[in-house]
XYZ file of C-alpha atoms in Angstrom:
265
model
C -15.861 62.939 13.694
C -15.624 62.281 9.969
C -16.815 59.006 8.470
C -15.664 56.790 5.648
C -17.329 53.669 4.289
C -15.480 50.383 4.594
C -15.600 47.778 1.816
C -18.870 46.315 3.123
C -20.401 49.828 3.444
C -20.049 49.911 7.242
C -19.398 53.523 8.306
C -16.125 53.967 10.200
C -15.772 57.146 12.268
C -12.376 58.816 12.495
C -10.824 62.003 13.799
C -7.888 63.906 12.316
C -5.663 66.383 14.187
C -2.231 67.942 13.931
C 0.191 68.801 11.152
C 2.813 66.695 9.435
C 3.173 63.177 7.987
C 0.005 61.059 8.454
C -0.023 58.595 11.347
C -2.937 56.249 12.126
C -3.436 54.967 15.686
C -5.176 51.594 16.096
C -6.665 50.977 19.534
C -6.778 47.715 21.444
C -9.600 45.851 23.141
C -12.420 47.913 24.695
C -10.957 51.135 23.298
C -12.314 53.865 21.035
C -10.814 56.915 19.361
C -11.364 58.760 22.644
C -9.113 56.254 24.420
C -6.266 57.210 22.080
C -6.829 60.946 22.510
C -4.021 61.557 25.083
C -1.415 59.869 22.873
C -2.777 61.580 19.758
C -2.516 64.995 21.397
C 1.149 64.400 22.227
C 1.934 63.325 18.657
C -0.149 65.992 16.889
C 2.558 68.715 16.948
C 4.686 66.560 14.601
C 2.148 64.412 12.725
C -1.313 64.479 11.255
C -2.726 61.924 13.676
C -5.808 59.895 12.750
C -7.685 57.989 15.437
C -10.769 55.910 14.734
C -13.549 53.896 16.326
C -13.018 50.325 15.304
C -16.034 48.400 13.990
C -18.824 48.030 16.544
C -17.489 50.820 18.754
C -18.349 54.447 19.377
C -19.665 56.242 16.314
C -18.733 53.475 13.848
C -21.217 50.966 12.520
C -21.311 47.289 13.392
C -21.808 45.349 10.169
C -20.408 41.849 9.805
C -17.406 41.095 11.987
C -14.234 39.162 11.272
C -10.521 39.761 10.777
C -10.959 40.470 7.073
C -13.565 43.151 7.801
C -11.317 44.839 10.353
C -8.456 44.844 7.838
C -10.769 46.489 5.315
C -11.741 49.106 7.915
C -8.118 49.946 8.665
C -7.329 50.091 4.952
C -10.125 52.633 4.478
C -8.824 54.760 7.358
C -5.254 54.627 6.016
C -6.491 55.817 2.621
C -8.350 58.670 4.312
C -5.214 59.571 6.284
C -3.234 60.217 3.130
C -0.329 58.953 1.058
C 2.553 57.502 3.025
C 0.619 56.984 6.255
C 2.352 55.178 9.087
C 0.501 53.011 11.605
C 0.813 52.401 15.340
C -1.174 49.596 16.975
C -1.741 49.196 20.706
C -2.126 45.664 22.115
C -4.606 43.746 19.926
C -4.669 46.819 17.682
C -1.055 45.924 16.984
C -2.140 42.455 15.890
C -4.658 44.085 13.548
C -1.994 46.391 12.114
C 0.340 43.448 11.520
C -2.385 41.367 9.872
C -3.266 44.289 7.608
C 0.379 44.815 6.642
C 0.786 41.087 5.936
C -2.341 41.248 3.744
C -0.772 43.992 1.638
C -1.780 47.267 3.300
C 0.727 49.804 1.911
C 2.354 50.978 5.129
C 5.984 52.027 5.039
C 6.404 52.366 8.800
C 4.726 50.365 11.532
C 4.989 50.267 15.328
C 3.192 48.002 17.800
C 3.016 47.859 21.586
C 2.686 44.409 23.143
C 0.363 42.540 20.778
C -0.972 39.951 23.263
C 0.136 36.720 21.618
C 0.618 33.774 23.958
C 3.086 31.428 22.233
C 4.195 28.185 23.821
C 2.196 25.172 24.941
C 0.889 26.720 28.160
C 0.083 29.974 26.379
C -1.921 28.215 23.683
C -3.887 26.284 26.302
C -4.570 29.522 28.178
C -5.781 31.219 24.993
C -8.056 28.291 24.127
C -9.665 28.375 27.579
C -10.197 32.136 27.372
C -11.708 31.884 23.890
C -14.155 29.168 24.969
C -15.213 31.116 28.072
C -15.533 34.387 26.166
C -17.815 32.956 23.500
C -19.883 31.202 26.144
C -20.374 34.408 28.122
C -21.253 36.443 25.044
C -23.684 33.777 23.822
C -25.388 33.913 27.216
C -25.629 37.705 27.048
C -23.313 38.111 30.038
C -21.533 41.261 28.893
C -20.255 42.076 32.386
C -18.794 38.586 32.682
C -17.042 38.965 29.316
C -15.449 42.249 30.365
C -14.388 40.754 33.692
C -12.854 37.767 31.891
C -10.857 40.067 29.641
C -9.601 42.156 32.541
C -8.558 39.219 34.690
C -6.935 37.446 31.710
C -4.791 40.527 31.121
C -3.611 40.628 34.722
C -6.068 42.934 36.496
C -6.602 41.671 40.051
C -10.043 40.811 41.420
C -10.164 43.744 43.836
C -9.492 46.232 41.040
C -12.139 44.612 38.836
C -14.639 44.894 41.697
C -13.897 48.622 42.029
C -14.211 49.082 38.271
C -17.640 47.435 38.280
C -18.832 50.182 40.635
C -17.211 52.989 38.644
C -18.962 55.200 36.044
C -16.796 53.762 33.268
C -18.210 50.235 33.620
C -21.383 50.665 31.504
C -19.211 51.938 28.661
C -17.028 48.835 28.876
C -20.073 46.570 28.859
C -21.350 48.366 25.760
C -18.163 47.278 23.955
C -18.132 43.703 25.297
C -19.244 42.121 22.009
C -16.126 43.499 20.286
C -13.911 41.370 22.530
C -14.724 38.541 20.124
C -13.161 40.609 17.317
C -9.925 41.049 19.267
C -9.921 37.373 20.207
C -10.201 36.411 16.527
C -7.259 38.656 15.619
C -5.008 36.591 17.893
C -5.988 33.235 16.413
C -4.817 30.407 18.659
C -2.370 32.718 20.421
C 0.718 31.716 18.450
C 2.711 34.331 16.556
C 1.926 33.691 12.858
C 5.585 33.915 11.883
C 5.165 32.483 8.386
C 2.370 34.907 7.510
C 4.281 37.856 8.954
C 7.218 37.301 6.589
C 5.022 39.255 4.155
C 5.265 42.406 6.336
C 7.683 44.609 4.407
C 7.327 47.720 6.550
C 10.060 48.889 8.880
C 8.606 47.887 12.233
C 9.226 48.874 15.835
C 8.064 46.322 18.411
C 7.779 47.824 21.905
C 7.182 46.345 25.339
C 7.262 47.564 28.921
C 10.132 46.671 31.206
C 7.686 45.899 34.032
C 5.322 43.880 31.845
C 5.011 40.146 32.418
C 7.874 37.881 31.394
C 5.538 36.253 28.852
C 4.690 39.608 27.251
C 8.345 40.648 27.057
C 9.405 37.326 25.549
C 6.518 37.389 23.078
C 7.499 40.806 21.724
C 11.099 39.702 21.242
C 9.938 36.611 19.356
C 7.632 38.772 17.258
C 10.447 41.174 16.358
C 12.608 38.236 15.276
C 9.794 36.946 13.033
C 9.357 40.223 11.168
C 11.743 40.876 8.257
C 12.557 44.526 9.079
C 11.889 44.927 12.789
C 13.708 46.141 15.833
C 12.749 45.740 19.472
C 12.562 48.375 22.201
C 11.858 48.008 25.926
C 10.489 50.980 27.848
C 11.960 50.979 31.341
C 9.385 51.143 34.119
C 6.372 50.659 31.859
C 3.720 47.958 31.897
C 0.826 46.895 29.688
C -0.919 50.197 30.441
C 1.907 52.327 29.069
C 2.049 56.041 29.921
C 1.344 58.159 26.793
C 4.004 60.688 27.791
C 6.609 57.908 27.799
C 5.458 56.231 24.597
C 4.919 59.350 22.483
C 8.590 60.465 22.225
C 9.652 56.940 21.254
C 7.055 56.777 18.487
C 7.800 60.307 17.316
C 11.512 59.558 17.069
C 10.926 56.329 15.141
C 8.372 57.683 12.691
C 10.001 61.075 12.108
C 13.506 59.688 11.635
C 12.414 56.863 9.361
C 10.171 59.149 7.307
C 13.215 61.357 6.735
C 15.297 58.346 5.694
C 12.589 57.210 3.267
C 12.249 60.640 1.719
C 16.004 61.043 1.358
C 16.547 57.605 -0.231
């Protein structure tokens, strides 16, 4: 992997593959560039796809954390990707992409899949409880407990979590547990920051799965309505863990068509 220094000199590791207009993929919680590899491979025939290890993950450095630092990291990766780069963000990576665009990141085209906002009174209470528990577990050094909290909060049942704890992938998830606080910070109190997102000037595609929870589907529709230049798309039969082979053609169609429109206008 190549590396670029973020604004605070933290090294951020990234990988570039494919040919065509630059497209940066931003992973969600507990993910690395390797997590995005299947989707990147499907998009690489039409785009120069850049995946990266977010701060504190994989081959990237840790440095100071915070939303501003993550925005600076993404800005550095977008610059490395090249002029006119588009951005796709998965889950909390979508929240990061939106925050960066609202802060002035020059992105012409943006797509997000189910940023996990939890608007509404019950959603805000749920987010507050999760935030308190997460910080308590991390402060106590209970990395396994933090990962389990994240999984159960996102709908993974207890039996599946128990199987995961016995699987070879579990130590890798525990190694990333501290970064759950970064993703939690990106979501604020859980509400969609509609006023701040009026500053997002990019054409935006907001995507959800047809089999995702009612809250997730409603949240993405509300998000699309809050963004000045957004449209909403539901992928039939998909859930939070969307299949790359289903998502890739949708992203390719959106980015390729809109790049053509931009270049022609």
